[in-house]
CSV table of C-alpha atoms and ligand atoms in Angstrom, one decimal:
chain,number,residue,atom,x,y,z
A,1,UNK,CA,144.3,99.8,111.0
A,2,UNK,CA,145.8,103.3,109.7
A,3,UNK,CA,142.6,104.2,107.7
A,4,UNK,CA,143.7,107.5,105.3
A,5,UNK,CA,142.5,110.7,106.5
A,6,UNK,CA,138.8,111.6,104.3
A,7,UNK,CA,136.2,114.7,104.2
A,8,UNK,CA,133.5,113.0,104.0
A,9,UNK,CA,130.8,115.1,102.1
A,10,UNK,CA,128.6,112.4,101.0
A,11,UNK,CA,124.7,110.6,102.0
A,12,UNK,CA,126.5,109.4,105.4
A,13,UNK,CA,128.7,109.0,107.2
A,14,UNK,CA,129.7,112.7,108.1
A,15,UNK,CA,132.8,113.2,110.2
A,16,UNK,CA,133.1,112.6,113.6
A,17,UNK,CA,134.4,115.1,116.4
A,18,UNK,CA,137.3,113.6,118.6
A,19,UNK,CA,134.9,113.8,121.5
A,20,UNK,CA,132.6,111.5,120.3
A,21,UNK,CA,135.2,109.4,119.1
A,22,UNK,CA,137.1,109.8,122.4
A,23,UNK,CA,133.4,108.9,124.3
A,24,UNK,CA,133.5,105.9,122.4
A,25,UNK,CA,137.3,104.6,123.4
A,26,UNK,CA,136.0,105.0,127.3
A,27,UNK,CA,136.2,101.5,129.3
A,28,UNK,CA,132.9,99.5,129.3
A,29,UNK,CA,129.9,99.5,131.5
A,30,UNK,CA,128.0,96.6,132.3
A,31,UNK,CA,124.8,97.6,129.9
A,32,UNK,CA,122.3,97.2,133.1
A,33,UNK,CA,125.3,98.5,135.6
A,34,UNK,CA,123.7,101.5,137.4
A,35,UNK,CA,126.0,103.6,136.3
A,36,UNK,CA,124.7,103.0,133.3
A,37,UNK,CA,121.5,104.3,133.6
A,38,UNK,CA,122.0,108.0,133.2
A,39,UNK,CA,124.3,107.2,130.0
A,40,UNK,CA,120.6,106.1,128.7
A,41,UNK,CA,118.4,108.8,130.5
A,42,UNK,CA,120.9,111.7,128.9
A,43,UNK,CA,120.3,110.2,125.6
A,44,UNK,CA,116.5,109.9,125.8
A,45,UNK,CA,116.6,113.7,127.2
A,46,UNK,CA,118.9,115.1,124.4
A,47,UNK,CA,116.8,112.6,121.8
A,48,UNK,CA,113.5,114.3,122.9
A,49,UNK,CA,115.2,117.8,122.2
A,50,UNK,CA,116.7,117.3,119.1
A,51,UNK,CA,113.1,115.4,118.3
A,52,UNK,CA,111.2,118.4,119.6
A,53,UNK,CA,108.9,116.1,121.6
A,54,UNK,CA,108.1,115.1,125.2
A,55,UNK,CA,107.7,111.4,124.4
A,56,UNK,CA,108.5,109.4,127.7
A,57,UNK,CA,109.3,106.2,124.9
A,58,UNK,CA,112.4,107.6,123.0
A,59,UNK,CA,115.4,106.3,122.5
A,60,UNK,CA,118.2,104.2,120.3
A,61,UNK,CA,117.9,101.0,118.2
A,62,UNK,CA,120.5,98.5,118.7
A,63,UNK,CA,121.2,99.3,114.5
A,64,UNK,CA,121.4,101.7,111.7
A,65,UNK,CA,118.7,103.7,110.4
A,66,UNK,CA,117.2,101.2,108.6
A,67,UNK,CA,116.2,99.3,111.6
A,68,UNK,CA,114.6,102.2,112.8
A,69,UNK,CA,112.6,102.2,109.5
A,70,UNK,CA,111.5,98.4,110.1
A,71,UNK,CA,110.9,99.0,114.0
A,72,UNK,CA,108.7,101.7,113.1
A,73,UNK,CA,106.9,100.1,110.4
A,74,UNK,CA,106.5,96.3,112.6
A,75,UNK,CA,105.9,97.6,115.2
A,76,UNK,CA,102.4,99.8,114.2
A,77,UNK,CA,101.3,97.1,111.1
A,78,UNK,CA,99.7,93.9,111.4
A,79,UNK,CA,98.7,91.7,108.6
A,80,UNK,CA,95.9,92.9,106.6
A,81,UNK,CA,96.4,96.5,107.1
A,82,UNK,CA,95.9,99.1,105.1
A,83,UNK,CA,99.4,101.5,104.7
A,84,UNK,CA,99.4,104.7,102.5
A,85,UNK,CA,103.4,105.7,101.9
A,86,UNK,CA,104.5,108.7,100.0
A,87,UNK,CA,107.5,108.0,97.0
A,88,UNK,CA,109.6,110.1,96.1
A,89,UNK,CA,112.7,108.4,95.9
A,90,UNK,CA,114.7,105.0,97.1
A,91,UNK,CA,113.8,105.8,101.2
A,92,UNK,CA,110.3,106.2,100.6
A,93,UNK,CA,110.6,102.8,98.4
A,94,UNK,CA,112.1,100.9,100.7
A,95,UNK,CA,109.3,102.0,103.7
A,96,UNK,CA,106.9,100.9,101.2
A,97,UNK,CA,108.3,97.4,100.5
A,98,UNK,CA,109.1,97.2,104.1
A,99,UNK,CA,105.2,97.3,104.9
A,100,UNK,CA,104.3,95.2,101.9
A,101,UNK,CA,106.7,92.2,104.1
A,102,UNK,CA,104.5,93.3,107.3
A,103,UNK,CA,102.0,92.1,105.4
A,104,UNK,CA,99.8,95.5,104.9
A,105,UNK,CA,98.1,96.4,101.8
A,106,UNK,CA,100.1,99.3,100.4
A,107,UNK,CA,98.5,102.2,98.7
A,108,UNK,CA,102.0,105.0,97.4
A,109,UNK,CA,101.4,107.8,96.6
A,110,UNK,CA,104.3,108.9,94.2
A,111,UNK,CA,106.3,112.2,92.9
A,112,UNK,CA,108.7,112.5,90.3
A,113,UNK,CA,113.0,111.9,91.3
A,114,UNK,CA,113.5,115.5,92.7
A,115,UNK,CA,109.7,116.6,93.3
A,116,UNK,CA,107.5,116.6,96.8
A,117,UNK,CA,105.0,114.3,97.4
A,118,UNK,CA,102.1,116.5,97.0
A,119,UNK,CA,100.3,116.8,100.8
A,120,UNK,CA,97.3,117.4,99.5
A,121,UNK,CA,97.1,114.1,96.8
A,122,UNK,CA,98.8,113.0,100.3
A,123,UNK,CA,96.0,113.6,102.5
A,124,UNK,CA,93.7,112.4,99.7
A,125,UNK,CA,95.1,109.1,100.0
A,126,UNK,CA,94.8,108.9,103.4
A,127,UNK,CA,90.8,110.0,103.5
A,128,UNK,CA,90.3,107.6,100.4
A,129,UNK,CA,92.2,104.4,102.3
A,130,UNK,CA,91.9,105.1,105.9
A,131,UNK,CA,94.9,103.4,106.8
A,132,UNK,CA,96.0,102.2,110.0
A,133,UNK,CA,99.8,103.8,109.3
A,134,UNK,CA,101.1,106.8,106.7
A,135,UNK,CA,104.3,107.3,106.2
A,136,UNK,CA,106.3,109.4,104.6
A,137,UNK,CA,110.5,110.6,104.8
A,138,UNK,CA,111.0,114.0,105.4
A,139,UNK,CA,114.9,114.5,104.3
A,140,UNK,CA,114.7,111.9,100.6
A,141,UNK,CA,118.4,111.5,100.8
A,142,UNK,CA,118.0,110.2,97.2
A,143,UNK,CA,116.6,113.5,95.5
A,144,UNK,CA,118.0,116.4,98.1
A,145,UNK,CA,114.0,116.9,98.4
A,146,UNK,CA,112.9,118.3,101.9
A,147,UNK,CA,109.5,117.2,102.3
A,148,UNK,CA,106.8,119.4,103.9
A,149,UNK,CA,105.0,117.8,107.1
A,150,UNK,CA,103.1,120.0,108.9
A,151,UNK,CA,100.2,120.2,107.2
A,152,UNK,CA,100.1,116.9,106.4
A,153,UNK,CA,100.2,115.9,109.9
A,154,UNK,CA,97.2,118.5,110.8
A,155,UNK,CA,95.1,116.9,108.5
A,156,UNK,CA,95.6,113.4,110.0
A,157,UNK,CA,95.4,114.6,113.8
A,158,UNK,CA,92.0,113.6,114.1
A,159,UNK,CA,92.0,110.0,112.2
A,160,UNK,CA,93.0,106.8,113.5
A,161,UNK,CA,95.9,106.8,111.3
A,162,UNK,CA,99.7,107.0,113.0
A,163,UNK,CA,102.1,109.3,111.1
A,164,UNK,CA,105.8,107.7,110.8
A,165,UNK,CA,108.5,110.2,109.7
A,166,UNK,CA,111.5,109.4,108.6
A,167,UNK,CA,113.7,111.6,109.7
A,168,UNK,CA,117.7,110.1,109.4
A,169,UNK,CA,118.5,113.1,107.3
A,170,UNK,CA,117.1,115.8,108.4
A,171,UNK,CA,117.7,115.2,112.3
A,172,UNK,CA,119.6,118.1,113.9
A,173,UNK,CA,120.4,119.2,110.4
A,174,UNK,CA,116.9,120.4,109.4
A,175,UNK,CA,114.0,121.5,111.3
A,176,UNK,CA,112.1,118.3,112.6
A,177,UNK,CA,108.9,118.7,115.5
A,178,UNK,CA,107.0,115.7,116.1
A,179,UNK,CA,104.7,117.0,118.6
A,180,UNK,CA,103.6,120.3,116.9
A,181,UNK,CA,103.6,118.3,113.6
A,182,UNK,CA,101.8,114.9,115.1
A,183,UNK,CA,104.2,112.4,114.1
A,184,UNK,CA,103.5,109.3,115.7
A,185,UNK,CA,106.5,107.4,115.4
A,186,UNK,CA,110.1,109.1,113.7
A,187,UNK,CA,113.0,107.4,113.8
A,188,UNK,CA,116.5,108.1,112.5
A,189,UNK,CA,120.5,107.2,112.0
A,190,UNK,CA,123.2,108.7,114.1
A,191,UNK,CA,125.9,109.2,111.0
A,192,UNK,CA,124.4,112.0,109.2
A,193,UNK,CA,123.4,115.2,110.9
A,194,UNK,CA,123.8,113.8,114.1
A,195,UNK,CA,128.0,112.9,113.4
A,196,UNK,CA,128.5,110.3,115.6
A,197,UNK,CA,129.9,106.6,113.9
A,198,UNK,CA,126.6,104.5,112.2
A,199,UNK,CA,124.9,101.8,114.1
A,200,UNK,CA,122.2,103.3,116.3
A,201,UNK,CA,118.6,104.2,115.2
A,202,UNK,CA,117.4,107.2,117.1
A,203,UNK,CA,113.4,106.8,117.5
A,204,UNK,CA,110.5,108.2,119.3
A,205,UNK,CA,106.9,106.8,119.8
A,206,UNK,CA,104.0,109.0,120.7
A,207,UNK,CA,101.5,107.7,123.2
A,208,UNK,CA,99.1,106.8,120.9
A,209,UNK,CA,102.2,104.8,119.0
A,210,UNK,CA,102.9,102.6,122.0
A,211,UNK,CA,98.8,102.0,122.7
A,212,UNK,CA,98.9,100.6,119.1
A,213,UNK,CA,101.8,98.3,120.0
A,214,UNK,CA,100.2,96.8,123.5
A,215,UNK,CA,96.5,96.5,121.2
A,216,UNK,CA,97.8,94.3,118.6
A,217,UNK,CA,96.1,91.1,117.8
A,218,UNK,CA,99.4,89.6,116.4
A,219,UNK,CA,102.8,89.5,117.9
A,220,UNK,CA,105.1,92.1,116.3
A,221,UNK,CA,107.0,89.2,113.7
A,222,UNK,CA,110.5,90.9,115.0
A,223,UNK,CA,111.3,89.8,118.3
A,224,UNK,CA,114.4,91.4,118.3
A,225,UNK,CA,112.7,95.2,117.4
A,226,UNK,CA,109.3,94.5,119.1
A,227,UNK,CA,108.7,97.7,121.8
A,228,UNK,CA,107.4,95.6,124.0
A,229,UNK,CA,109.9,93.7,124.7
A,230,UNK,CA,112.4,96.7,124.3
A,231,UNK,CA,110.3,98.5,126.9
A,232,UNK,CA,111.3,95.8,129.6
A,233,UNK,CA,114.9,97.4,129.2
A,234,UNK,CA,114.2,100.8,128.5
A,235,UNK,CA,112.4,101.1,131.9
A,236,UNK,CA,114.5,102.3,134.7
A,237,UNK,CA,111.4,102.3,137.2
A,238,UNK,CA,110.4,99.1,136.4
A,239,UNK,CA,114.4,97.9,137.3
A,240,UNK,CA,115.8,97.5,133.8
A,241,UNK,CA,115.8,93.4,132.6
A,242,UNK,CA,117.9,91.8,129.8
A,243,UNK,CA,116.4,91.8,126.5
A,244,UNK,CA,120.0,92.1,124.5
A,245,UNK,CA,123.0,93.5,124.9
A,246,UNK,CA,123.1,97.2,124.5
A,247,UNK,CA,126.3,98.4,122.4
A,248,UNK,CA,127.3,100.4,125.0
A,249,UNK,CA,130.5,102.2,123.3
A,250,UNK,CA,128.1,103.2,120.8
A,251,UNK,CA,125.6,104.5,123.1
A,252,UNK,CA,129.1,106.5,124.5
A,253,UNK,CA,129.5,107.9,121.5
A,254,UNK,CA,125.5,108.8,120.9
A,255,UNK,CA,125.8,111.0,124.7
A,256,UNK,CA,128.8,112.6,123.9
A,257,UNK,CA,127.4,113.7,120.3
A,258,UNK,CA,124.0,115.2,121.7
A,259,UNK,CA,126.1,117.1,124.0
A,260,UNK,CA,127.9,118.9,121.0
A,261,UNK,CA,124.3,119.4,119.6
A,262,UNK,CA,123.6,120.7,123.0
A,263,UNK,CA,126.4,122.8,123.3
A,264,UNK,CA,126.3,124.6,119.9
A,265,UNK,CA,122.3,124.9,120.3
A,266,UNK,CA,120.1,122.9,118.2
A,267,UNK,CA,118.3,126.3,116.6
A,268,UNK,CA,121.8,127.8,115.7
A,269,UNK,CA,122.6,124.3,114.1
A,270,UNK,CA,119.9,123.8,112.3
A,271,UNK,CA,120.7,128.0,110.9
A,272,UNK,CA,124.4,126.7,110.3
A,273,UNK,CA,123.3,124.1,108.0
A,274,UNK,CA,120.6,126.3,106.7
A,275,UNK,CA,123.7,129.0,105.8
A,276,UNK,CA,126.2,127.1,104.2
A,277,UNK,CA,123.5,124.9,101.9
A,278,UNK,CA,122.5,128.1,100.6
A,279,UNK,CA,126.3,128.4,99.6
A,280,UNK,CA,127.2,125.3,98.3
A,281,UNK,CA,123.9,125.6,96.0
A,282,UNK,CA,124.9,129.2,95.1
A,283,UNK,CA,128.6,127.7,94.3
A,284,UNK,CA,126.8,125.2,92.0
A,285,UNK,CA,124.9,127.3,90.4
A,286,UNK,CA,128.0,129.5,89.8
A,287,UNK,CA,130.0,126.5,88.3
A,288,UNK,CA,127.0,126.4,85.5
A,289,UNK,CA,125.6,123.4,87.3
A,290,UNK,CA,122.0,122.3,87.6
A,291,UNK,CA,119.9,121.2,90.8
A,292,UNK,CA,118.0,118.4,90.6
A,293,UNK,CA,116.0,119.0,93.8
A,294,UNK,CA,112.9,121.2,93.1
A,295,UNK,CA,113.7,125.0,93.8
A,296,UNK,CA,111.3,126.1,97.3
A,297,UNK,CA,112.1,122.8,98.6
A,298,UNK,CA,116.1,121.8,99.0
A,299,UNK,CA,118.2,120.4,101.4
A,300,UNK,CA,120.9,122.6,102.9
A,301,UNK,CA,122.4,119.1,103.9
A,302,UNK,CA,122.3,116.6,100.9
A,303,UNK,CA,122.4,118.6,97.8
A,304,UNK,CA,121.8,116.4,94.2
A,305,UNK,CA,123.4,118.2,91.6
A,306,UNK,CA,123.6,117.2,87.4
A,307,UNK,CA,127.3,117.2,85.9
A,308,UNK,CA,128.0,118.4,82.8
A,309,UNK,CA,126.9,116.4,79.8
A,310,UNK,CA,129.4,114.2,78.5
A,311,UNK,CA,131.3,113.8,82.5
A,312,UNK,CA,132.1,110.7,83.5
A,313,UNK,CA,130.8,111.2,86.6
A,314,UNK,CA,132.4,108.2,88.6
A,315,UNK,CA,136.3,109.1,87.1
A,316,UNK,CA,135.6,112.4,88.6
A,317,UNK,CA,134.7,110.8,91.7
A,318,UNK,CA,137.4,109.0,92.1
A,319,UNK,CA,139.7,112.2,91.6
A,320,UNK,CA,137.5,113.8,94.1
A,321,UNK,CA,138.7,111.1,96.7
A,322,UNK,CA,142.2,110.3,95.0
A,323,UNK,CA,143.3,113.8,95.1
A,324,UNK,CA,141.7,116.1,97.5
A,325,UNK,CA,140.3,113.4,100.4
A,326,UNK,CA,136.8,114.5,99.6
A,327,UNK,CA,134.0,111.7,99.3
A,328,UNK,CA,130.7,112.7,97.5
A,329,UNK,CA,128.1,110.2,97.0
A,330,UNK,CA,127.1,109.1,93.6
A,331,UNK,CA,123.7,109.3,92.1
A,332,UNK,CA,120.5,106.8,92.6
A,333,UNK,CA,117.8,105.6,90.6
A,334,UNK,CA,116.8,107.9,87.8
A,335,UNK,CA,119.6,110.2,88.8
A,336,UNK,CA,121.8,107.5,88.0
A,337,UNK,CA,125.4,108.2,86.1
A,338,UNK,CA,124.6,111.9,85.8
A,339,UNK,CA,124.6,113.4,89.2
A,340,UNK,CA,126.2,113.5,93.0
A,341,UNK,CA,124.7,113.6,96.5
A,342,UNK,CA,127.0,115.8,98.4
A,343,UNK,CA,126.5,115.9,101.7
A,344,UNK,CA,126.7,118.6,104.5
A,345,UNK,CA,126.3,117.1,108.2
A,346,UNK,CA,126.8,118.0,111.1
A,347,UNK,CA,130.5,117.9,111.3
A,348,UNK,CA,131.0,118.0,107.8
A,349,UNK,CA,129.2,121.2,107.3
A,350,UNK,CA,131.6,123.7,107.7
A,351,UNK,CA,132.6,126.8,105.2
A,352,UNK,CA,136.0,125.2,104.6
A,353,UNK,CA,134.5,122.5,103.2
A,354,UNK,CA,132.1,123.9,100.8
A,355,UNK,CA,134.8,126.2,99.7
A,356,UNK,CA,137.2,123.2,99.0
A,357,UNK,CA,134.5,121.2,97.5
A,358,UNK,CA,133.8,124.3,95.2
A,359,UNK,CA,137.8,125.0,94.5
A,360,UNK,CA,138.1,121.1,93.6
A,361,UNK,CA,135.1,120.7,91.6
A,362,UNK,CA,136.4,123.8,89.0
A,363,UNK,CA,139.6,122.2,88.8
A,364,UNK,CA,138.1,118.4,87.7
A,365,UNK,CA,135.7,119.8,85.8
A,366,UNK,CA,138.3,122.5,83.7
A,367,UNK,CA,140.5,119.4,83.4
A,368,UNK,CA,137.6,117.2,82.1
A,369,UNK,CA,136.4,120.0,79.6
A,370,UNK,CA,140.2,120.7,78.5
A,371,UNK,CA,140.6,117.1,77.7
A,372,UNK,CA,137.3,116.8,76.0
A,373,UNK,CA,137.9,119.7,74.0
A,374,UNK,CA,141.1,118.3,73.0
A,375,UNK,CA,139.7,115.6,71.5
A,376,UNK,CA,139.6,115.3,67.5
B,401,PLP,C1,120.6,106.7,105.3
B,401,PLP,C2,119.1,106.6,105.2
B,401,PLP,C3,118.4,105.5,105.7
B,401,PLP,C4,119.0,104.2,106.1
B,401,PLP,O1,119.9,104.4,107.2
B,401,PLP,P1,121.1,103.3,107.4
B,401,PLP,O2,121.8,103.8,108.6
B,401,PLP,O3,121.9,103.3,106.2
B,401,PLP,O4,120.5,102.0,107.6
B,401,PLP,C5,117.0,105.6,105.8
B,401,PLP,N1,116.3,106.6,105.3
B,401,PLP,C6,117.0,107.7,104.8
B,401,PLP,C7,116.2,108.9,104.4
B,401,PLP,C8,118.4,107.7,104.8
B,401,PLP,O5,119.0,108.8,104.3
């Protein structure tokens, strides 16, 4: 178990600080020890900050981001209901088939690979439908594309209709406020902003969220992400009871990583990833390279870029990690064989980095261009 030593500069997983990793080496707890307890309450409290939101019900998943995504989504739909979800990409895809197995009636309303989903054809759809749920993702790791919210979730304030936001990549990497914006339910994933190891679902529910839950007709078809059973464990007042076991190294590493977020500031993170996006983009740019994500409307955190025409963009890849330790992720769905998803998170997001990345990328892509030119 001598893994090699990797930058990792891709969709997720972002490197780790010792801290976190240290945090997670510390000897177990008995998950309802009450010790315990104010592992849990310091992770709700740093949660609600980096959330922006006084939600008493928020907290981890026992699983990666995309059981945050179903807990969200199984939690708020019952069979028969009517679900408008905003594609753009493969996570605003996947939201959408996840409601279609709830068994809702799903209305998308789509946008090209690299484009917003328009708010107000957004909004549109959700005056036309009235559906009990909207969702959309506000950081489509897939295109770069940072989604705009706000007025999205003024227009629905006064409706009936719960906002989920998925947040996993923009959380303490981009600017996310559920309360101000009305988000209902967001959830996210630990390993990309957030830089702690994958396998914990950050989520919040607003008041109205958990109502929803304690109204339904029909028992929630997950038992094992139903809030209502969760809540029975969550509640420290009402003397925590088993529902499963909470991974409780991971939940280590979760504290110790919201107190780096804490300690650096969560406004002068968010500015740090804002700064050295701006950079890696201009670096692109100045390499000749073209931007898939549509210009007003970027990630500084996962940046989609096109390579050269004629770049074998998984060989190049593979130098990337071969020869310099860096791991970039390679392109989805209509962006497919021509482009990367570089990621920079949390730890990853450093100037050393993007100037590496930068330094590398020229070299590859002189050698691809000598060799190609060389050619009869
Ligand atoms: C990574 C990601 C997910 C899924 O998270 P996992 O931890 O891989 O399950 C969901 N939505 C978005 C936008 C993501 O980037």
């Amino acid at each position: 178990m001598f893994p090699p030593e990797r930058i990792l500069m891709g969709p997720g997983p972002s490197d780790v600080p010792p801290a976190v990793l240290q945090a997670q080496a510390q000897p177990l707890l008995g998950h309802l020890d009450p010790a315990f307890t104010p592992v849990l309450e310091r992770i709700a409290e740093g949660l609600r900050t980096v959330f922006r939101t006084a939600n008493p019900v928020t907290f981890a998943v026992s699983a990666t981001g995309m059981a945050g995504m179903e807990a969200a989504v199984v939690n708020l739909v019952e069979p028969g209901d009517d679900v408008v979800v905003g594609v753009a990409g493969v996570f605003g895809a996947r939201m959408a088939e996840v409601a279609r197995r709830a068994g809702a009636t799903v209305h998308t309303v789509e946008a090209p690979w690299g484009r917003i989903v328009d708010p107000e054809a957004f909004v549109a759809a959700v005056q036309r439908h009235r559906p009990r749920m909207a969702g959309l993702v506000h950081a489509e790791t897939s295109t770069g594309v940072h989604q705009p919210v706000a007025e999205i979730g003024a227009a629905l304030a006064d409706t009936d209709t719960l906002l989920v936001l998925d947040t996993v990549t923009s959380l303490a990497g981009a600017d996310v406020r559920v309360d101000d914006w009305g988000v209902d339910v967001a959830y996210s994933a630990t390993q990309k902003c957030l830089s702690v190891p994958p396998g914990l679902a950050p989520i919040t529910f607003s008041e109205q969220a958990v109502q929803r839950v304690r109204d339904r007709a029909t028992p929630v078809q997950s038992w094992y992400l139903d809030l209502t059973g969760l809540l029975g464990y969550l509640d420290a007042q009402g003397g925590r009871t088993y529902h499963h076991t909470a991974p409780i190294s991971a939940l280590y590493g979760l504290a110790a990583g919201l107190d780096l977020v804490a300690d650096e500031g969560l406004d002068a993170r968010l500015a740090r990833h804002q700064r050295l996006g701006a950079m890696l983009h201009e670096g692109l740019e100045a390499l000749g390279l073209e931007l898939l994500a549509q210009p007003g409307h970027r990630l500084p955190q996962l940046t989609t870029v096109a390579l050269p025409d004629g770049v074998d963009e998984a060989a190049l890849r593979s130098r990337l990690l071969a020869e310099h330790g860096i791991e970039v992720g390679a392109g989805l769905g209509d962006f497919a064989g021509r482009a990367w998803r570089i990621g920079l998170m949390g730890r990853s997001c450093t100037e050393g980095n993007v100037r590496l990345l930068l330094a590398a990328l020229e070299r590859l892509l002189g050698e691809a261009a000598a060799t190609a030119g060389a050619r009869p």
